[in-house]
mmCIF file of C-alpha atoms and ligand atoms in Angstrom:
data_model
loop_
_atom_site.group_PDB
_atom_site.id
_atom_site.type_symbol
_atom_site.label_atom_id
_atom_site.label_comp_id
_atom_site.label_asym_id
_atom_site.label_seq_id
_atom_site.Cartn_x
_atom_site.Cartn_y
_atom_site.Cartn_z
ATOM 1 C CA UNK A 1 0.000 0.000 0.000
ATOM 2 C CA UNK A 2 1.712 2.951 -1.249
ATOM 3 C CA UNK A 3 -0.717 5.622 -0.884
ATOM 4 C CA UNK A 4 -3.746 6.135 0.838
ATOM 5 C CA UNK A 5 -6.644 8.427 -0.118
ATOM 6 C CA UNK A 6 -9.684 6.988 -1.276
ATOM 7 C CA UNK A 7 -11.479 3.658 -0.481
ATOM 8 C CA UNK A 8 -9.966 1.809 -3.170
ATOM 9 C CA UNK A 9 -6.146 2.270 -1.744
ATOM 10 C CA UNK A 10 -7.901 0.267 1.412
ATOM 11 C CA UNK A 11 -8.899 -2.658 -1.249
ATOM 12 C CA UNK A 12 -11.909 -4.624 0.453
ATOM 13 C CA UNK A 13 -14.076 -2.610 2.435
ATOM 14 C CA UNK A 14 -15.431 -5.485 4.537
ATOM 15 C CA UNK A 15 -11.849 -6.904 5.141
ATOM 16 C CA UNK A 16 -10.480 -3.781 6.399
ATOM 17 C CA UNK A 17 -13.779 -3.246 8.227
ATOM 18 C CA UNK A 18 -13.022 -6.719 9.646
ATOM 19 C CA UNK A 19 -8.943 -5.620 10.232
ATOM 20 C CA UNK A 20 -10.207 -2.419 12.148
ATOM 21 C CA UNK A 21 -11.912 -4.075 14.638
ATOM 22 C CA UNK A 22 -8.753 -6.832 15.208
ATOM 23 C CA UNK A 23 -7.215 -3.427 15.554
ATOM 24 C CA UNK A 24 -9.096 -1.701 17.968
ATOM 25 C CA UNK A 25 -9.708 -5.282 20.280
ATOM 26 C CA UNK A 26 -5.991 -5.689 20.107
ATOM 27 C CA UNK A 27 -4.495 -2.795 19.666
ATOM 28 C CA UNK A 28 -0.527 -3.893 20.563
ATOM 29 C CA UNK A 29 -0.536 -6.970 18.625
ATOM 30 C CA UNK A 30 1.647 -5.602 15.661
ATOM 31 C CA UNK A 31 4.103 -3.963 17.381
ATOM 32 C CA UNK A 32 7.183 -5.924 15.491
ATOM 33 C CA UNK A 33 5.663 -4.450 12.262
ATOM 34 C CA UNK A 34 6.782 -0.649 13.758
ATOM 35 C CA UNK A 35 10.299 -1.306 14.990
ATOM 36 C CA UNK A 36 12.759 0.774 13.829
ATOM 37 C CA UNK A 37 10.500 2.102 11.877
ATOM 38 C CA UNK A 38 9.698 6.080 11.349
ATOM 39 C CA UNK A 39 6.623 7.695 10.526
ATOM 40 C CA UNK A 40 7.073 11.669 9.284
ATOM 41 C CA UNK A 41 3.747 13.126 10.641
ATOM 42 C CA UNK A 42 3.631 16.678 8.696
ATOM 43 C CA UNK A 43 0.903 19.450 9.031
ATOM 44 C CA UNK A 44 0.593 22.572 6.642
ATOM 45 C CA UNK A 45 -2.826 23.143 9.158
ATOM 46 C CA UNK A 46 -4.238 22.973 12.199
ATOM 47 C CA UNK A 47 -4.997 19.851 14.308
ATOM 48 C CA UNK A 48 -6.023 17.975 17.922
ATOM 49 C CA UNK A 49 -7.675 14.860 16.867
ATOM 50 C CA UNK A 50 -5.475 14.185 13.559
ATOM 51 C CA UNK A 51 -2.308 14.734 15.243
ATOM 52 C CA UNK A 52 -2.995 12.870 18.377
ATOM 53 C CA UNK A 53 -4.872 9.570 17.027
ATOM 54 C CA UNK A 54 -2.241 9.326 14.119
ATOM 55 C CA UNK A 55 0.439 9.373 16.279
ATOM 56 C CA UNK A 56 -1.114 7.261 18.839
ATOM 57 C CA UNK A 57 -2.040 4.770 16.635
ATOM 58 C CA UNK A 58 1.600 4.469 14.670
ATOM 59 C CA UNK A 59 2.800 4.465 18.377
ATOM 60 C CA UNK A 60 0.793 1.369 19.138
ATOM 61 C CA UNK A 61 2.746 -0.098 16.339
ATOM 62 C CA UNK A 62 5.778 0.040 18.359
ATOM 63 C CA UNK A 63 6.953 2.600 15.573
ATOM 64 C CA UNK A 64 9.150 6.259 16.365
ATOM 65 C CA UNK A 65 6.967 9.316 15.703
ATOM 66 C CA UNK A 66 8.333 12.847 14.382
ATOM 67 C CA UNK A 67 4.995 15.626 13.960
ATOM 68 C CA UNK A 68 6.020 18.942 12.110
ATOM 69 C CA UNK A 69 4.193 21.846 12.187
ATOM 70 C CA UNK A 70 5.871 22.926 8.964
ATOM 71 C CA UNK A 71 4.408 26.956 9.572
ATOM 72 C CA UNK A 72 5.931 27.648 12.841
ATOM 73 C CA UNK A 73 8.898 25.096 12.633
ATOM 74 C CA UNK A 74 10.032 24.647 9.016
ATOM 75 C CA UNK A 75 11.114 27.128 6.791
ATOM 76 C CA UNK A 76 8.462 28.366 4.491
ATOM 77 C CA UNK A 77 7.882 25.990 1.364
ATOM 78 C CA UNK A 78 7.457 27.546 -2.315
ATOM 79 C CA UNK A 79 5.229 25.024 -4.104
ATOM 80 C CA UNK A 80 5.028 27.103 -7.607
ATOM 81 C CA UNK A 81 7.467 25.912 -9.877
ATOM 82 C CA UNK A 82 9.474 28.135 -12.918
ATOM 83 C CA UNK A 83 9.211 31.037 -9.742
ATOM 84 C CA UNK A 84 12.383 33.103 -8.951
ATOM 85 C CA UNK A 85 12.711 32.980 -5.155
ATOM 86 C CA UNK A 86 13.999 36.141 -4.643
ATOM 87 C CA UNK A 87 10.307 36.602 -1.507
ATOM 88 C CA UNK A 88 9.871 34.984 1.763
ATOM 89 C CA UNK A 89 10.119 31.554 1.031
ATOM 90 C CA UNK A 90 13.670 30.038 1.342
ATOM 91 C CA UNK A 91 12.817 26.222 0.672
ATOM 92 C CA UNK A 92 11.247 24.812 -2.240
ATOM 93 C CA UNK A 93 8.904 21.826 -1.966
ATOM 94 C CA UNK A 94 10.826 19.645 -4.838
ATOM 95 C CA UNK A 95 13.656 19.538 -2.233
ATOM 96 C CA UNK A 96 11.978 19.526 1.102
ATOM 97 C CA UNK A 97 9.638 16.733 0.146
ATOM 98 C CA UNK A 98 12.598 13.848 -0.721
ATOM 99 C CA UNK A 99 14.487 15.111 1.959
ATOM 100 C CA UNK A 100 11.344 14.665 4.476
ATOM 101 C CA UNK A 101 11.585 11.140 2.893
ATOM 102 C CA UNK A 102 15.216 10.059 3.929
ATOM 103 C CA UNK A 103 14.271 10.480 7.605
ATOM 104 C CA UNK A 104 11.371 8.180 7.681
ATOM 105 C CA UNK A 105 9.490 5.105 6.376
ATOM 106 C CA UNK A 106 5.866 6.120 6.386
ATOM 107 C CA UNK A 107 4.855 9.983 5.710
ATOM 108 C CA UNK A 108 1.355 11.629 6.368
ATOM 109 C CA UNK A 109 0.433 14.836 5.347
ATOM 110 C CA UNK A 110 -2.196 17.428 6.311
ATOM 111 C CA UNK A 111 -2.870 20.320 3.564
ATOM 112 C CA UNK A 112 -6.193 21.598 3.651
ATOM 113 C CA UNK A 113 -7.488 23.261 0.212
ATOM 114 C CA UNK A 114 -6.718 26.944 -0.310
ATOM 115 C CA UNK A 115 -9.316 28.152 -2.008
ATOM 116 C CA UNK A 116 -7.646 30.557 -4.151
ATOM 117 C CA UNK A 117 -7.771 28.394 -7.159
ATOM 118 C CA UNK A 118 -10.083 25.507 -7.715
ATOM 119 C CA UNK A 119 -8.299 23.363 -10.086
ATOM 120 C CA UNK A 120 -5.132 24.123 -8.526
ATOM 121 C CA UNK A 121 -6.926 22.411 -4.835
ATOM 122 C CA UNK A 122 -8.705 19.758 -6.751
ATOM 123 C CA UNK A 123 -5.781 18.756 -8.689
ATOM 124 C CA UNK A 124 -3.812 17.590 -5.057
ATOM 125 C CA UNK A 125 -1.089 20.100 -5.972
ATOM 126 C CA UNK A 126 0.577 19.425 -2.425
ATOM 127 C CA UNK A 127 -0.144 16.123 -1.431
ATOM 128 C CA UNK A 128 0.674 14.786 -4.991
ATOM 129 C CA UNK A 129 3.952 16.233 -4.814
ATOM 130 C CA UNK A 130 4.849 14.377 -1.276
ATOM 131 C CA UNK A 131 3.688 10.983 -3.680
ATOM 132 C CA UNK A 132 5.567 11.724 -6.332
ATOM 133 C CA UNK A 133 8.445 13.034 -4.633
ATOM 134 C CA UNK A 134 9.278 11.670 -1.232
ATOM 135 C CA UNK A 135 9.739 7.871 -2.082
ATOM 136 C CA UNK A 136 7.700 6.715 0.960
ATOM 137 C CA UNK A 137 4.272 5.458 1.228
ATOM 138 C CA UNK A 138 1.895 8.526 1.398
ATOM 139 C CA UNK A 139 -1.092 9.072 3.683
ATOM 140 C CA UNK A 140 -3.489 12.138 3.691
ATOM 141 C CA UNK A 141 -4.257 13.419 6.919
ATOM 142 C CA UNK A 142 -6.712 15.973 5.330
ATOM 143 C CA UNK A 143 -5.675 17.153 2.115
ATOM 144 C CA UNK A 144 -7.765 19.348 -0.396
ATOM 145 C CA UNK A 145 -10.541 17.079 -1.635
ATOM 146 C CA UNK A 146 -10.120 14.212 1.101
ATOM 147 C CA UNK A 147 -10.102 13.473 4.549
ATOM 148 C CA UNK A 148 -9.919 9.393 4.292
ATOM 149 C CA UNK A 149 -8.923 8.308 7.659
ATOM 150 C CA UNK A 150 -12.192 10.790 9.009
ATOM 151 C CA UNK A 151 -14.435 8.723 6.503
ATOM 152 C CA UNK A 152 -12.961 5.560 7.300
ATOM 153 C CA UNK A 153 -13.299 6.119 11.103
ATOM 154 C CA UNK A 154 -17.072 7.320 10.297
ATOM 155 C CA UNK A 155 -17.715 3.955 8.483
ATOM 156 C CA UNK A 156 -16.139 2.147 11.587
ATOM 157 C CA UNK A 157 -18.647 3.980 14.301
ATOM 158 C CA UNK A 158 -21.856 2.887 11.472
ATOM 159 C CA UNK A 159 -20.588 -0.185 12.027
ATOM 160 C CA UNK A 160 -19.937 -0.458 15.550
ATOM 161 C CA UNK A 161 -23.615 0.794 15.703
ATOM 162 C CA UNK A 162 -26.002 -0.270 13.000
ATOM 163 C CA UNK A 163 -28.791 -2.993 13.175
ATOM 164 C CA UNK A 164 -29.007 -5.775 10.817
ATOM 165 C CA UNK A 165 -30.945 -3.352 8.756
ATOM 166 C CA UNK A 166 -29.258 -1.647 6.092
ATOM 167 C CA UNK A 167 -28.982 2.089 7.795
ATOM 168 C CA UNK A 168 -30.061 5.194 6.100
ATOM 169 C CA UNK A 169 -27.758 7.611 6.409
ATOM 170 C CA UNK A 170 -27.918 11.134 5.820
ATOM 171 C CA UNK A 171 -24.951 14.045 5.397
ATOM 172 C CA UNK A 172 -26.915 16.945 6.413
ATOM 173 C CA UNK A 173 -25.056 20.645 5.338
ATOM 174 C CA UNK A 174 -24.831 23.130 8.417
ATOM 175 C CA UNK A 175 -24.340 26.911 8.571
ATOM 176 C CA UNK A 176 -20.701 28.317 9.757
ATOM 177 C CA UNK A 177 -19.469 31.423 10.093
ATOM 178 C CA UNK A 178 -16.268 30.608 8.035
ATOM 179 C CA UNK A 179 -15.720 29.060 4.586
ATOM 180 C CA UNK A 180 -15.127 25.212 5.409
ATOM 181 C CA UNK A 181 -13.822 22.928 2.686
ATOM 182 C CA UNK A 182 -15.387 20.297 1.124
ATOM 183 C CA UNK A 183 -13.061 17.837 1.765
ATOM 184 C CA UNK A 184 -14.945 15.791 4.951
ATOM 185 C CA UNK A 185 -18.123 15.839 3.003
ATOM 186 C CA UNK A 186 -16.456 14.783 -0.450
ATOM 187 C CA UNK A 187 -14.743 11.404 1.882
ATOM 188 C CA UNK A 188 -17.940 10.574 3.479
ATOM 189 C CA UNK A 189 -19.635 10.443 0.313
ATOM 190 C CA UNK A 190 -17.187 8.481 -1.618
ATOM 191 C CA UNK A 191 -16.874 5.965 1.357
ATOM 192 C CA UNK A 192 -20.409 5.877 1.867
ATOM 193 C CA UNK A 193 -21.097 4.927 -1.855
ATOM 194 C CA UNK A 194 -19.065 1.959 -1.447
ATOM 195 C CA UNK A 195 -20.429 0.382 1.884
ATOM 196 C CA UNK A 196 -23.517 -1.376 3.087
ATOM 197 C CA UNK A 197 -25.915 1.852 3.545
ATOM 198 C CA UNK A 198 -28.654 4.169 1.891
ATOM 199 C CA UNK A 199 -26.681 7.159 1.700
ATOM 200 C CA UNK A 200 -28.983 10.504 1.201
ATOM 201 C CA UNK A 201 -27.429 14.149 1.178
ATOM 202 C CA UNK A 202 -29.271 17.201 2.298
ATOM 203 C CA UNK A 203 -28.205 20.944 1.345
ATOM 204 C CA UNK A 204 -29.395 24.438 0.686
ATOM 205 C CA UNK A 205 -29.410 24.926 -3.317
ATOM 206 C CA UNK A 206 -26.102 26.292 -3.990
ATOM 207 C CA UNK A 207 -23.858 23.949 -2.086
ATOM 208 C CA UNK A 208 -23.828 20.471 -4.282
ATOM 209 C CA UNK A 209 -20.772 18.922 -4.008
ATOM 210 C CA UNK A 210 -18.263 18.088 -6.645
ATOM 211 C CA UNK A 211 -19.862 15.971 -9.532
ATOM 212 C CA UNK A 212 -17.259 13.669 -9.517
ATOM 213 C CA UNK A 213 -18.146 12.620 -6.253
ATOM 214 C CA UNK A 214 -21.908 12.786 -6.409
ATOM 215 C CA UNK A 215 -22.708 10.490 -9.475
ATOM 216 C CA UNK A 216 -25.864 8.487 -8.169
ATOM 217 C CA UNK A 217 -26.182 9.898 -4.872
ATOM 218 C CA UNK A 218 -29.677 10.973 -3.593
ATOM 219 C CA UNK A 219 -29.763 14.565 -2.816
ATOM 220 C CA UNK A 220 -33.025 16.110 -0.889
ATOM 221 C CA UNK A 221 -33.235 19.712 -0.618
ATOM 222 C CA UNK A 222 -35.438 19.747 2.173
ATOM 223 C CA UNK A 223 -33.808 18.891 5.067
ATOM 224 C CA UNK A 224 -36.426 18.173 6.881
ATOM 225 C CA UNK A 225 -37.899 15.286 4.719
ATOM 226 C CA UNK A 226 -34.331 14.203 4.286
ATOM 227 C CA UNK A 227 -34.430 13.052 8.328
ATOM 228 C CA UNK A 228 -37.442 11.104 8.045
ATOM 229 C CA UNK A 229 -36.590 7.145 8.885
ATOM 230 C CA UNK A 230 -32.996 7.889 9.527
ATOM 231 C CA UNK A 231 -30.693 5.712 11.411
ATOM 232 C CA UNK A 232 -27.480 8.194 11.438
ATOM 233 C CA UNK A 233 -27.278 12.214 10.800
ATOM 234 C CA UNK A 234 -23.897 13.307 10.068
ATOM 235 C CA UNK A 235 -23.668 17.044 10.184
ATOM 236 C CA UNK A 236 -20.811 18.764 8.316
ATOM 237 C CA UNK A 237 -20.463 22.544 7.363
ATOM 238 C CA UNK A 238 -18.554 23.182 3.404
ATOM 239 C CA UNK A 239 -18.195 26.191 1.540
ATOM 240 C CA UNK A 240 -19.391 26.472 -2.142
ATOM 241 C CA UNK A 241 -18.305 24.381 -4.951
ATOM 242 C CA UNK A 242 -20.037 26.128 -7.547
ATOM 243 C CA UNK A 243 -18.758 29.565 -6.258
ATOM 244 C CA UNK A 244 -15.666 28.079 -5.357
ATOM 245 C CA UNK A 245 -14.894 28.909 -1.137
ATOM 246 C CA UNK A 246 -17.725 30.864 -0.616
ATOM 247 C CA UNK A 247 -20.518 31.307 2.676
ATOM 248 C CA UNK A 248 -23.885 31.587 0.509
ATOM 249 C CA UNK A 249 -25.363 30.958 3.834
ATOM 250 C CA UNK A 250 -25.511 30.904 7.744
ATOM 251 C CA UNK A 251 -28.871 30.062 7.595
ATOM 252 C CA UNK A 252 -29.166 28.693 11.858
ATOM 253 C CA UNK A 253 -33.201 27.004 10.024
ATOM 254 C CA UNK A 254 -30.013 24.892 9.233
ATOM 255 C CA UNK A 255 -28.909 24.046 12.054
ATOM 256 C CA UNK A 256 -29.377 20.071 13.447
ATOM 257 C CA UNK A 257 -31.927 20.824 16.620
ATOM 258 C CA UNK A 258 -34.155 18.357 18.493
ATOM 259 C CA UNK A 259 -37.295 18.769 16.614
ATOM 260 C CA UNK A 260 -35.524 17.533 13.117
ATOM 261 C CA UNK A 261 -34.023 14.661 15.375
ATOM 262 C CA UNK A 262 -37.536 13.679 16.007
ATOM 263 C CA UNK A 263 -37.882 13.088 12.914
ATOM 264 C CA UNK A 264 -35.412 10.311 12.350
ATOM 265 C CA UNK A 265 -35.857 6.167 13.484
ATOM 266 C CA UNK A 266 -33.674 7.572 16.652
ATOM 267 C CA UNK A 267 -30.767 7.990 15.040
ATOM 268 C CA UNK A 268 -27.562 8.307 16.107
ATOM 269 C CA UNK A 269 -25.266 12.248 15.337
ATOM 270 C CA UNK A 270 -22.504 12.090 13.995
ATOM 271 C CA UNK A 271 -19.954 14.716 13.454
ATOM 272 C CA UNK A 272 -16.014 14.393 12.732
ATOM 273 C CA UNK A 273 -15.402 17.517 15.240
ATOM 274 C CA UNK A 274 -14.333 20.327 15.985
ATOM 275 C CA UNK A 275 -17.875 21.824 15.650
ATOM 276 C CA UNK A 276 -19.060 24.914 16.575
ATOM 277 C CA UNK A 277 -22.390 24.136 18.719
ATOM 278 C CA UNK A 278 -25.739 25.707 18.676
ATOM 279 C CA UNK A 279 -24.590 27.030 14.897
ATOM 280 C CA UNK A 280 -23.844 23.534 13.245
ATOM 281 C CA UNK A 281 -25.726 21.558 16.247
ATOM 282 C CA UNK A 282 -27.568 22.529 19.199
ATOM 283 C CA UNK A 283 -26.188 21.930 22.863
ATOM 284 C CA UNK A 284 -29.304 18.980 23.466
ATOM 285 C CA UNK A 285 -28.494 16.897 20.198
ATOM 286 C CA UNK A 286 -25.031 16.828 21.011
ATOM 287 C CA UNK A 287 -25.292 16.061 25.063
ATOM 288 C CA UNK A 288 -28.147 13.664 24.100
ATOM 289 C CA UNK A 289 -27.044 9.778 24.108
ATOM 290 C CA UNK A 290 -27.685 9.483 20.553
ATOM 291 C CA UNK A 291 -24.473 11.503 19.897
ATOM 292 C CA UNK A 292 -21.845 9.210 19.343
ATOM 293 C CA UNK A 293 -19.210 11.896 17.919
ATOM 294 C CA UNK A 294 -16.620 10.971 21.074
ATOM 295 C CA UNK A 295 -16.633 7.551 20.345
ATOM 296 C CA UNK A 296 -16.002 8.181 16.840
ATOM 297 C CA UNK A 297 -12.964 10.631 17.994
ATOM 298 C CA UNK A 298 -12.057 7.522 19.352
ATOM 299 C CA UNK A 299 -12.059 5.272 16.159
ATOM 300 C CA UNK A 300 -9.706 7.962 14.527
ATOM 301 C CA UNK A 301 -6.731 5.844 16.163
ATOM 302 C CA UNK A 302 -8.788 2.753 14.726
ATOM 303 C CA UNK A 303 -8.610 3.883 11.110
ATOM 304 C CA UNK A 304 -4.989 5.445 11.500
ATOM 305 C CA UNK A 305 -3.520 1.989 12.899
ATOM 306 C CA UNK A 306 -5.446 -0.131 10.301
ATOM 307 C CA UNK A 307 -3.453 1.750 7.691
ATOM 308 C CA UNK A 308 -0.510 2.313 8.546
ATOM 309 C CA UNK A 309 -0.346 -1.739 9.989
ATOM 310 C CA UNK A 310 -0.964 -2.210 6.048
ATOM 311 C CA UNK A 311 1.675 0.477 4.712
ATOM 312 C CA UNK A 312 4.165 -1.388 7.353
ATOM 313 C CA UNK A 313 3.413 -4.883 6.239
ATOM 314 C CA UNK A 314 3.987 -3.503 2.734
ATOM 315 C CA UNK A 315 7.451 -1.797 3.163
HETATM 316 N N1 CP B 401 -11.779 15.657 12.551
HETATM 317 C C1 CP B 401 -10.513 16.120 12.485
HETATM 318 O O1 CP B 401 -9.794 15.860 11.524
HETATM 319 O O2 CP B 401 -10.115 16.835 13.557
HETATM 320 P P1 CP B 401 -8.780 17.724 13.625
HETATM 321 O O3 CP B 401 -8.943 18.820 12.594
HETATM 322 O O4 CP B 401 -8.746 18.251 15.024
HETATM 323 O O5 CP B 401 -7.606 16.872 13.312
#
């Protein structure tokens, strides 16, 4: 496993379903696979969950852990090529990616999208240059179309807490004072197309989703009608795709409350945190016991582990 960013790089859904919970029952059991072993852990953005549960988990694997903050403690990357460097940017990313990859055996990467240029985000400018560059399996920790190890972690919590019946589940857009990007909501889609579930997605007009990641999905408007019958509500704030990174709305009619909760076959919220309460979700859906968003915190280390166990068995 060289890379990892959408479900396909995982291979069998149900087989690493079945892996992640060997994983998460034992979670020390591999930890010959990490030794003397280094995993390069670096973030162009902000992090709590991402940076803790990946290093936990390659930490569980018995295998040495270096996080970089690359803003505050590496120099400042130029990632435009043909450019004379002659600004504030002393190292270019051609170099600092295949050095990254001499100290370490496994690298993961966090670069959110910009938003300054569409194509330029949804072409994985950054992250594609740590692939083709660094000579070391690649993971994405969050980059600008994907988060894969949220979505996998997501699938893990249906899992963990679905009945026999095939679950509807429904990605419900919330308002957010800030432009968010798309890439949690673009994951959970692609990973939901592929599993065992009745995936529907609910939006104001105005905030579809990339088409390449919406072929055949359901899409209801009203959000309302969109909770009827559902097992799991998984609330997730994006900017525009159409008018690329922008707020259309902060409508709070929006906003995942009690009453629309009511509406669902008691389903369980979901959310891949942080979230920004009483705008995305009120304070009651949240504190209720139908919120399961710390347990799937939790399976972040689940997901992380399960990969990088197969990028170490594959070295
Ligand atoms: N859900 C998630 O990726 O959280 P962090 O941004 O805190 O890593």
């Amino acid at each position: 496993m060289r890379r990892f960013l959408t479900p396909s790089d995982i291979g069998d859904l149900n087989q690493a379903l079945k892996e992640a919970a060997e994983v998460k029952k034992n979670p020390y059991a591999h930890q010959h696979l990490g030794k003397n072993k280094t995993a390069v852990l670096i973030f162009f953005n902000s992090s709590l969950r991402t940076r803790l549960s990946t290093q936990k988990a390659a930490t569980n694997l018995g295998m040495n852990v270096i996080v970089l903050d690359i803003n505050k403690d590496g120099w400042q990357l130029e990632t435009e090529t043909g450019v004379i460097m002659d600004g504030d940017k002393p190292e270019h990313i051609r170099e600092a990616v295949p050095v990254i990859g001499q100290y370490c055996d496994i690298i993961g990467v966090r670069s959110f999208a910009r938003f300054e240029n569409k194509e330029e985000d949804y072409s994985e400018k950054i992250l594609n240059q740590f692939i083709e560059l660094s000579g070391r399996p690649v993971i994405s920790m969050e980059s600008a179309t994907r988060h894969p190890l949220q979505a996998f972690a997501d699938l893990v919590t249906i899992e963990e807490h679905r009945s026999d019946k095939r679950p509807k589940v429904v990605l419900t857009w919330a308002p957010h004072p800030k432009a968010l990007p798309q890439a949690v909501p673009n994951s959970f889609v692609e990973w939901m197309k592929v599993a065992d579930v009745d995936l529907t997605v609910t939006h104001p007009k105005g905030y579809e989703l990339a088409p390449e990641f919406m072929e055949g999905v359901h899409v209801e408007y009203d959000q309302k009608k969109a909770f009827e019958g559902a097992d799991f509500i998984y609330a997730k704030s994006w900017a525009s795709f159409s008018e690329y990174g922008k707020v259309l709305s902060t409508d709070r009619s929006w906003t995942v409350n009690e009453e629309k909760m009511a509406l669902t076959n008691n389903a369980k919220f979901m959310h891949c945190l942080p979230v920004r309460r009483n705008m995305v979700v009120t304070d009651g859906v949240i504190e209720s016991p139908d919120s399961i968003v710390i347990q799937e915190a939790a399976n972040r280390v689940v997901s992380a582990q399960t990969v990088l166990k197969r990028m170490l068995e594959s070295l």
